[in-house]
Short mmCIF file of C-alpha atoms and ligand atoms in Angstrom, two decimals:
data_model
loop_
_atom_site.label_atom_id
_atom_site.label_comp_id
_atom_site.label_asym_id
_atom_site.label_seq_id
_atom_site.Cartn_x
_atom_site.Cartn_y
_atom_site.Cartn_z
CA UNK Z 1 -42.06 -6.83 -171.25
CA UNK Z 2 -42.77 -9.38 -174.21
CA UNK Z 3 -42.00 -6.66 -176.75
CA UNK Z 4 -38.53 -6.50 -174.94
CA UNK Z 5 -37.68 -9.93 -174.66
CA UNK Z 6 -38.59 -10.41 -178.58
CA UNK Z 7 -36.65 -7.38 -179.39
CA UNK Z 8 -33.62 -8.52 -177.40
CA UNK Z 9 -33.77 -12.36 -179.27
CA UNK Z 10 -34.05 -10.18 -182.60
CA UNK Z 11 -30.50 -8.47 -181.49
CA UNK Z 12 -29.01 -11.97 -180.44
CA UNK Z 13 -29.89 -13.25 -183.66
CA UNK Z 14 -28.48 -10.85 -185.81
CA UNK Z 15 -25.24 -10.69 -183.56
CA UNK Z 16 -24.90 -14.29 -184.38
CA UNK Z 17 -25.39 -14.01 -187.60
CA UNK Z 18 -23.04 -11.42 -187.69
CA UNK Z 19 -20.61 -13.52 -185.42
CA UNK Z 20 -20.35 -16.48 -187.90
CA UNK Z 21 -19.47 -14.15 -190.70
CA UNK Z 22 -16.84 -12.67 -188.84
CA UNK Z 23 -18.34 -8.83 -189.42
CA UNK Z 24 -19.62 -7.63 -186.34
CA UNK Z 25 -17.00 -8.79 -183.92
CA UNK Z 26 -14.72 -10.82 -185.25
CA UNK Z 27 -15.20 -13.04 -182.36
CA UNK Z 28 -13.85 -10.79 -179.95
CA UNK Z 29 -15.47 -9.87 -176.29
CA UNK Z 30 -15.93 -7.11 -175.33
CA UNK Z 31 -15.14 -7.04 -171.09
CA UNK Z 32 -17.43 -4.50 -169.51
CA UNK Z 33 -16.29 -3.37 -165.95
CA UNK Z 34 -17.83 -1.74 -163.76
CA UNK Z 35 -16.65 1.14 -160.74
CA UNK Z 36 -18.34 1.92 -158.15
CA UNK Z 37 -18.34 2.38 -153.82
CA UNK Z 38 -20.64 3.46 -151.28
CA UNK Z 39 -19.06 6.16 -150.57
CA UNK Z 40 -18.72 9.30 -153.08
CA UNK Z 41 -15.27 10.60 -153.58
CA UNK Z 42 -13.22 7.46 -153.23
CA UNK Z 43 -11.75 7.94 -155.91
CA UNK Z 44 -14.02 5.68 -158.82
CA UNK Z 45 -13.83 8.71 -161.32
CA UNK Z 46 -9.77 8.65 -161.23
CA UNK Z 47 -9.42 5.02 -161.20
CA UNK Z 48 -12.02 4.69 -164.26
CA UNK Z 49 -9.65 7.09 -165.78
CA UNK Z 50 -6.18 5.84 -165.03
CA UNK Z 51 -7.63 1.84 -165.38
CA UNK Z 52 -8.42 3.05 -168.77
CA UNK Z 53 -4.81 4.31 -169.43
CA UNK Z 54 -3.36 1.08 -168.17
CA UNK Z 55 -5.62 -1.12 -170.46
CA UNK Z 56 -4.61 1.21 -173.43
CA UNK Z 57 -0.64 0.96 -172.54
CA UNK Z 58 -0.96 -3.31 -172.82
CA UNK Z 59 -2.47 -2.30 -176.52
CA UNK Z 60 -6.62 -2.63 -175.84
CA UNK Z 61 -9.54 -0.53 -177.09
CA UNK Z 62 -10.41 1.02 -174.21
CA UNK Z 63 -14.06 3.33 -173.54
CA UNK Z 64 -14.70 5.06 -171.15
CA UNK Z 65 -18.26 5.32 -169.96
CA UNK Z 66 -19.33 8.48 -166.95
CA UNK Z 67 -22.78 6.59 -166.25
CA UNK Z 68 -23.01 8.97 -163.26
CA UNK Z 69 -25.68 11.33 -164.66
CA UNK Z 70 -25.75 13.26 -161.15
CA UNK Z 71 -22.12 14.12 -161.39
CA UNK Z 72 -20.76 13.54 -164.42
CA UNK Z 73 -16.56 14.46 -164.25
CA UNK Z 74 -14.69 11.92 -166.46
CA UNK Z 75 -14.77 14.73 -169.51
CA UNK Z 76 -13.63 17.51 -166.68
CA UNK Z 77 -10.68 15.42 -165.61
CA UNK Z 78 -9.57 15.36 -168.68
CA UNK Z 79 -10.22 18.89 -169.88
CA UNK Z 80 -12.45 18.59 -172.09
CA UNK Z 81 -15.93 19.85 -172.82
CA UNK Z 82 -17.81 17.40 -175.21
CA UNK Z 83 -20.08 18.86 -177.63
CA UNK Z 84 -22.88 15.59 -176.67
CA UNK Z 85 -23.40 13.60 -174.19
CA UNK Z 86 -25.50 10.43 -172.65
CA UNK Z 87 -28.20 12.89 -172.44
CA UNK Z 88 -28.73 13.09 -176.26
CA UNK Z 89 -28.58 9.40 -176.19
CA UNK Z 90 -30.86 8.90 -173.83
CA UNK Z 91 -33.20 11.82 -175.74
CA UNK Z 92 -32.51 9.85 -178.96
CA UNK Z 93 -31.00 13.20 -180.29
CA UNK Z 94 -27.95 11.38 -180.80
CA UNK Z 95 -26.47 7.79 -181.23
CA UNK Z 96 -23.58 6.18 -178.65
CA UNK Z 97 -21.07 6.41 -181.28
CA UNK Z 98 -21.76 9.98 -182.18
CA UNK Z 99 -20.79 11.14 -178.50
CA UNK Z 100 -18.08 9.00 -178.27
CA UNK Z 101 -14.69 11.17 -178.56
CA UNK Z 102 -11.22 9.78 -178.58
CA UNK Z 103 -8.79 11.23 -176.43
CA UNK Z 104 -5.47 12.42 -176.86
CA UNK Z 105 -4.24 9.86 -174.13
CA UNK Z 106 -5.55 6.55 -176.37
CA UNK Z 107 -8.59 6.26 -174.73
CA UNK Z 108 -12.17 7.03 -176.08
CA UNK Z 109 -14.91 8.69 -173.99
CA UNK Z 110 -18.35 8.91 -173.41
CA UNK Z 111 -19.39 12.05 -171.81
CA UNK Z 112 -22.31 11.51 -168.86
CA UNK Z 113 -25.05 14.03 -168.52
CA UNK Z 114 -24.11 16.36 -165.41
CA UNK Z 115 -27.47 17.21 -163.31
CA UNK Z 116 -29.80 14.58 -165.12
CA UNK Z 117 -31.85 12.25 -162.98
CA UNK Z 118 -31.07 8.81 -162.44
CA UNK Z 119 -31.15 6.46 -165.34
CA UNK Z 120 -33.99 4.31 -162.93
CA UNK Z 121 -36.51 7.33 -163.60
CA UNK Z 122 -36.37 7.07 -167.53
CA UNK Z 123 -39.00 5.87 -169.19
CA UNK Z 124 -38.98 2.42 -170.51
CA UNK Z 125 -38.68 2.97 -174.37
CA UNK Z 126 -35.80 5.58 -173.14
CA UNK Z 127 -33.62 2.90 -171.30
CA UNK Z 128 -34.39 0.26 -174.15
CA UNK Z 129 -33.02 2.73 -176.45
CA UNK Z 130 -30.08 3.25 -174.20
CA UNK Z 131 -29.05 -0.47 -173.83
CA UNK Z 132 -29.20 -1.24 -177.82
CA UNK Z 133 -27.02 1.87 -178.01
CA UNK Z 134 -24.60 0.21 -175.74
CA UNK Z 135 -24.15 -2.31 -178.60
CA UNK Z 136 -22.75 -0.32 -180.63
CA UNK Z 137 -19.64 -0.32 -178.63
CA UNK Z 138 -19.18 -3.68 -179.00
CA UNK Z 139 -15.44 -2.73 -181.29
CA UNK Z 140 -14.06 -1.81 -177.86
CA UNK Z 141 -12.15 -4.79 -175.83
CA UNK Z 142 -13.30 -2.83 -172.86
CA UNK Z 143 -15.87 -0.91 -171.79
CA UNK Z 144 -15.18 0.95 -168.10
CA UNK Z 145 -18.33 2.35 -166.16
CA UNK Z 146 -17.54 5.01 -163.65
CA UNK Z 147 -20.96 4.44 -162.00
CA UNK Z 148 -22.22 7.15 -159.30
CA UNK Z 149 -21.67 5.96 -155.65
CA UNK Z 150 -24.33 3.93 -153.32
CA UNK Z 151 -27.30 2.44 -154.86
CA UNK Z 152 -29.70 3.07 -157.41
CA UNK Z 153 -31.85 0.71 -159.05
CA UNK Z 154 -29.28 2.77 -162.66
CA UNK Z 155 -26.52 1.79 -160.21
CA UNK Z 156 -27.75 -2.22 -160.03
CA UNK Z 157 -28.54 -2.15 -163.71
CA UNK Z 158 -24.81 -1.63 -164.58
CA UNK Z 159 -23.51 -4.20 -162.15
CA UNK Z 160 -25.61 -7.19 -162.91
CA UNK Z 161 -24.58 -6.35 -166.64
CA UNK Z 162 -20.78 -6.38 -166.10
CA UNK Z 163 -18.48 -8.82 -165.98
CA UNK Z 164 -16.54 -7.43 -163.10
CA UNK Z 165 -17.52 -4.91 -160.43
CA UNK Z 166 -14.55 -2.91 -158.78
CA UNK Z 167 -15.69 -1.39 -155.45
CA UNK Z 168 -13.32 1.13 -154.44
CA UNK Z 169 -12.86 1.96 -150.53
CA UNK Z 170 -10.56 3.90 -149.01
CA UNK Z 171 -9.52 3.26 -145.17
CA UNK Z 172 -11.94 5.22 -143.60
CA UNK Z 173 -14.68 3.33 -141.63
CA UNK Z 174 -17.31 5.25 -143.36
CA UNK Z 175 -16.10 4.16 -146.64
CA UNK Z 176 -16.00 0.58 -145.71
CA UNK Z 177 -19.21 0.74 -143.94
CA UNK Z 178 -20.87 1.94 -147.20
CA UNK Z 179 -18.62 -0.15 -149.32
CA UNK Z 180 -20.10 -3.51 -147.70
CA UNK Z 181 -23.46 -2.11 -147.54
CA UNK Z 182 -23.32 -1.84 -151.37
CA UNK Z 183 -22.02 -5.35 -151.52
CA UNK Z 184 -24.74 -6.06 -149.69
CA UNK Z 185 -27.09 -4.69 -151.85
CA UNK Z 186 -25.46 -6.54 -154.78
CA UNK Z 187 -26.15 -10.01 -153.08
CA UNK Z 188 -29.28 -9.76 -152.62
CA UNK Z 189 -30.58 -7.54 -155.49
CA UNK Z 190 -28.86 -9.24 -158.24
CA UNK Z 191 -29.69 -13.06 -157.93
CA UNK Z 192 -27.22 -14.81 -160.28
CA UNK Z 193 -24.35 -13.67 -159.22
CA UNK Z 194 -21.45 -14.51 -161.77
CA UNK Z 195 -19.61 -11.79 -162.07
CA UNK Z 196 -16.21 -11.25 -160.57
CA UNK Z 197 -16.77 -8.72 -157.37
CA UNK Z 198 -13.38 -7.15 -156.96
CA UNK Z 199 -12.40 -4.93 -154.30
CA UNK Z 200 -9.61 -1.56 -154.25
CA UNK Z 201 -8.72 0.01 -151.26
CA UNK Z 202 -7.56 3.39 -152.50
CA UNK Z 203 -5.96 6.01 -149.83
CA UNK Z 204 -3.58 3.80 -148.30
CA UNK Z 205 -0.59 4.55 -146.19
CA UNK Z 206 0.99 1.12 -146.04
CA UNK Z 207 0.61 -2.38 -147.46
CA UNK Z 208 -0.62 -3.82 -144.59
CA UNK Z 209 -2.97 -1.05 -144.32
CA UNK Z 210 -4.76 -2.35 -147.28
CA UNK Z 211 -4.40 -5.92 -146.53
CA UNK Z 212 -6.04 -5.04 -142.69
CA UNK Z 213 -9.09 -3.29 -144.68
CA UNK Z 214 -9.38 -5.77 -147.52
CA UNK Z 215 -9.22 -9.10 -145.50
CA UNK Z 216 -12.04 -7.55 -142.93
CA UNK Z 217 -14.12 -6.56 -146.10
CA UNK Z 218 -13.47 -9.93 -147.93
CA UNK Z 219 -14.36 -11.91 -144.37
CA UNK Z 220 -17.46 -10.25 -143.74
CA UNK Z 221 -18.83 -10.90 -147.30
CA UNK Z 222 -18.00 -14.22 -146.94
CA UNK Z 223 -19.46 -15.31 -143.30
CA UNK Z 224 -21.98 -13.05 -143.83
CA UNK Z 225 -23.03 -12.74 -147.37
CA UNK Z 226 -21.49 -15.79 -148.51
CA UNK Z 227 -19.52 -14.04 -151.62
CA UNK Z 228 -16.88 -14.07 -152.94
CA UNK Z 229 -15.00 -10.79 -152.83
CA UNK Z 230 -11.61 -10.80 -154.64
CA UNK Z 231 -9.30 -8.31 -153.25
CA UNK Z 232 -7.41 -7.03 -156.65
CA UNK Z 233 -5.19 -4.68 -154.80
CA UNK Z 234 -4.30 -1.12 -153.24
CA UNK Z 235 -3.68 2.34 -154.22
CA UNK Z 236 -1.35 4.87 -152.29
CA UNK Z 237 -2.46 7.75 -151.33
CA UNK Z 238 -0.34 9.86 -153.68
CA UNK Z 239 -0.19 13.89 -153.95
CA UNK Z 240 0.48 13.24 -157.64
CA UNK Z 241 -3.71 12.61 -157.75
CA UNK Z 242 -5.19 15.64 -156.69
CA UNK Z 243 -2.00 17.66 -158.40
CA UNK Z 244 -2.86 15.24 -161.84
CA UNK Z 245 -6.67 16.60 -161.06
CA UNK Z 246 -6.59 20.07 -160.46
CA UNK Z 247 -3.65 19.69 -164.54
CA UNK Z 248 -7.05 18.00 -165.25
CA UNK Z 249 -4.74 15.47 -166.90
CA UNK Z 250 -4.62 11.96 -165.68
CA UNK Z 251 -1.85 10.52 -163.13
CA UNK Z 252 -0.97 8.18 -165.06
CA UNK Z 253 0.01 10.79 -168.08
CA UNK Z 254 1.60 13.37 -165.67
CA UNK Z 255 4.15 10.42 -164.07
CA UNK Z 256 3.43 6.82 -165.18
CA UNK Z 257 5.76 5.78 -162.92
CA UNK Z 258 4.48 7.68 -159.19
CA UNK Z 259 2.73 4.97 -156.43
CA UNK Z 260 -0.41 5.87 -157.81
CA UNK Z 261 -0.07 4.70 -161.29
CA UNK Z 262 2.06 1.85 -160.80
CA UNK Z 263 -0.59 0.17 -158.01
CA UNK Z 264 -2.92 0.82 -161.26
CA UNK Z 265 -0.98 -0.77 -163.85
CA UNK Z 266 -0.78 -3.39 -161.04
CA UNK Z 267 -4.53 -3.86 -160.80
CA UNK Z 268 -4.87 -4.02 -164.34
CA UNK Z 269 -2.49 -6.80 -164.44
CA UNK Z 270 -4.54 -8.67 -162.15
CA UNK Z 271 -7.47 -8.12 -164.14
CA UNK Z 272 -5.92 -9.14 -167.29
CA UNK Z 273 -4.42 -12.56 -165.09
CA UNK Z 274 -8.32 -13.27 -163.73
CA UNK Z 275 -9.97 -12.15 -167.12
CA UNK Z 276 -12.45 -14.86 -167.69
CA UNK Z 277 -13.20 -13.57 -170.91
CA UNK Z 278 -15.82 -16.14 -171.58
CA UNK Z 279 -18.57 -13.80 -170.27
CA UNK Z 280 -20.45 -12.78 -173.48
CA UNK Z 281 -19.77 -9.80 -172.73
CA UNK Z 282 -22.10 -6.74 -173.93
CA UNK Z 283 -24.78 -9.79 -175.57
CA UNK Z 284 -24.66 -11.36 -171.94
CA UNK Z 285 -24.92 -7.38 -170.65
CA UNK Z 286 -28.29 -6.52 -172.40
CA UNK Z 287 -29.71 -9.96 -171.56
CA UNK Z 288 -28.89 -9.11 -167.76
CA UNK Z 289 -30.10 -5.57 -167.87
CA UNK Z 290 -33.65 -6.93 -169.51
CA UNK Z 291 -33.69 -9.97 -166.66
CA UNK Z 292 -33.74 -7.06 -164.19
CA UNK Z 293 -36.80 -5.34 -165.92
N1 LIG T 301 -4.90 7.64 -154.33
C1 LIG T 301 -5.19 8.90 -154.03
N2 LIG T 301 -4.27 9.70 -153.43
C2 LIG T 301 -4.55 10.98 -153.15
N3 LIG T 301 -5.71 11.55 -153.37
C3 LIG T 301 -6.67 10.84 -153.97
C4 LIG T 301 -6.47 9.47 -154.33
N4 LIG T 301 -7.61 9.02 -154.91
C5 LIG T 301 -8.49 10.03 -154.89
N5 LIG T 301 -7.93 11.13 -154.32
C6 LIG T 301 -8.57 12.45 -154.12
O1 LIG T 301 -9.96 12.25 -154.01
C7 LIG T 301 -10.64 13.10 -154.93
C8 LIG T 301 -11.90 12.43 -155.42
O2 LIG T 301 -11.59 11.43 -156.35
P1 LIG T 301 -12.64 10.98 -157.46
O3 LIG T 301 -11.93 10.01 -158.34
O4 LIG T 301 -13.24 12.17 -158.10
O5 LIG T 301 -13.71 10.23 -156.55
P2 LIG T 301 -15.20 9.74 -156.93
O6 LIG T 301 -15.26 9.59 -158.41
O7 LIG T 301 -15.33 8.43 -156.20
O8 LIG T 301 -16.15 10.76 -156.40
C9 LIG T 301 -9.62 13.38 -156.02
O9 LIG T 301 -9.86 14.60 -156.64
C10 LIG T 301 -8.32 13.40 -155.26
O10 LIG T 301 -8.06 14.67 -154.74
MG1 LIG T 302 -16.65 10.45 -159.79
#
C-alpha cells in the first residue's frame, strides 16, 4: 500500500514536471468516460463505438478502451482481429501503446482480452502495472471504456476513475431495475462522488418514451440515493444497428445520418456542452483507482 502511494507521487511528480515544460501534455486533459449498465446487451459496446466516431467527427483523439475482459467485442464490431491485447498488458508481455491500433474510421483501439477473468482477481503488481500503462494514453483527448455490465469490484475501479459514467438502459423494466441497482452500487461504493453520472436510454420507440424512463430513473436516484443523475439523452431503436453489426462496421459509418447516429452525435454534443474538463483527468484517474486499493 505505501509502496503504491510513493510510486503514484513519483508519477505526479514527473507529470508535473513534464506539464511545466510543455512535453508530456501540453496542458491538455485527457476526459476519460466511462460505459456501462446493469444489464448486458444494452447496447454499451455500440455506443462506446459510435460515441467514439462522434468525438472523432468534432476533430478529438479519440481511444477506445474494451475493459470487458469476459466479453471482449469492440475489435469484432469492427472487423478486426488485433494481433495483442489487454491481456499482454496485463502479462507485461506488452505495453498499452503497443496494442493500441488505429482504425480506419479515425478512432484508435485497444483490444480487451475475450475469456480472461475479471481485472478484481489480478494480482496487485499486475493491476499497478495496468494503471501506469493507462498513462501512456494520456495524447488522447478521450479515453472511452466499454466496461462489462453489473458490478465488479474491475467494474467500480473504472468508474470512480472517470470523469463521467454513461449508464445505458433500454426500456425494459429489467434493464432499469439493474440500471439503478448499479447506480446504487456506485453511491455507496465510491464515496466521493464527483463525477458526472449520465444516463442513455437506448431502444426507444418515442421521445416521451425516454423521457417516461429517464425522469423515473433520475427521481429515484435522487429521493432515494440522493444523486444526481443527468439524463444526456435517447437512442432509437434503429434496424440500421444490428444491420451496422452483423457489416461489423459501425452505424455511424454505414449512415451517419439514420436515428441512431444522429441521437449519438446528439449525446456527444451534450457531453462536449457539460464537459467540465477541469477533472485532471487520467492523473486524477490513477489517484482514484489507488484510493480504492
Ligand atoms: N439502438 C438500437 N436499435 C436497435 N438495436 C440495437 C440498438 N442498440 C443495441 N441494439 C442491439 O443490441 C445488440 C447488443 O448491443 P451491444 O452494444 O453489443 O450491447 P452490450 O455491449 O451492452 O452487450 C446489438 O447487436 C444490436 O442488435
Ligand atoms: Mg459489449
Amino acid at each position: 500500500m505505501e509502496d503504491q502511494a510513493e510510486k503514484l507521487r513519483e508519477m505526479m511528480r514527473k507529470k508535473n514536471i513534464g506539464d511545466k515544460q510543455g512535453k508530456v501534455r501540453d496542458g491538455k486533459k485527457t476526459r476519460i468516460i466511462t460505459v456501462t449498465s446493469g444489464k448486458g446487451g444494452v447496447g454499451k459496446t455500440n455506443v462506446s463505438v459510435n460515441m467514439a466516431l462522434a468525438y472523432a467527427r468534432l476533430g478529438k483523439k479519440v481511444v477506445v478502451m474494451d475493459a470487458d475482459l469476459g466479453l471482449a467485442n469492440v475489435n469484432v464490431m469492427l472487423n478486426m482481429i488485433p494481433k495483442w491485447n489487454l491481456y499482454h498488458v496485463i502479462r507485461k508481455q506488452k505495453t498499452m501503446r503497443e496494442i493500441m491500433v488505429d482504425t480506419e474510421y479515425g478512432i484508435s483501439i485497444v483490444a480487451g482480452a475475450s475469456g480472461f477473468s475479471k481485472i478484481a482477481n489480478l494480482s496487485e503488481e499486475e493491476r499497478q502495472n495496468f494503471i501506469e500503462e493507462l498513462d501512456t494514453l494520456s495524447s488522447a483527448d478521450i479515453i472511452i471504456i466499454d466496461t462489462s455490465a453489473g458490478v465488479s469490484s474491475n467494474v467500480l475501479d473504472f468508474i470512480a476513475a472517470a470523469d463521467d459514467a454513461v449508464i445505458i438502459t433500454t426500456p425494459e423494466p429489467t434493464a432499469i431495475t439493474d440500471a439503478y441497482g448499479i447506480i446504487k452500487i456506485i453511491a455507496t461504493e465510491i464515496d466521493s462522488l464527483d463525477m458526472g453520472l449520465k444516463l442513455v436510454v437506448n431502444r426507444v420507440h418515442s421521445v416521451a418514451e425516454a423521457k417516461k424512463v429517464a425522469d423515473r430513473m433520475t427521481n429515484i436516484a435522487g429521493q432515494f440515493l440522493n444523486l444526481k443523475v443527468e439524463y444526456l439523452g435517447f437512442i432509437f431503436d434503429d434496424a440500421m444497428v444490428s444491420q451496422a453489426v452483423l457489416r461489423q462496421k459501425p452505424f455511424m459509418v454505414i449512415d451517419p445520418k439514420c436515428r441512431a447516429s444522429l441521437c449519438v452525435q446528439h449525446i456527444v454534443g451534450r457531453m462536449e456542452k457539460n464537459d467540465l474538463g477541469a477533472n485532471a483527468g487520467i492523473g486524477r484517474m490513477m489517484k482514484r483507482l489507488f484510493s480504492r486499493n
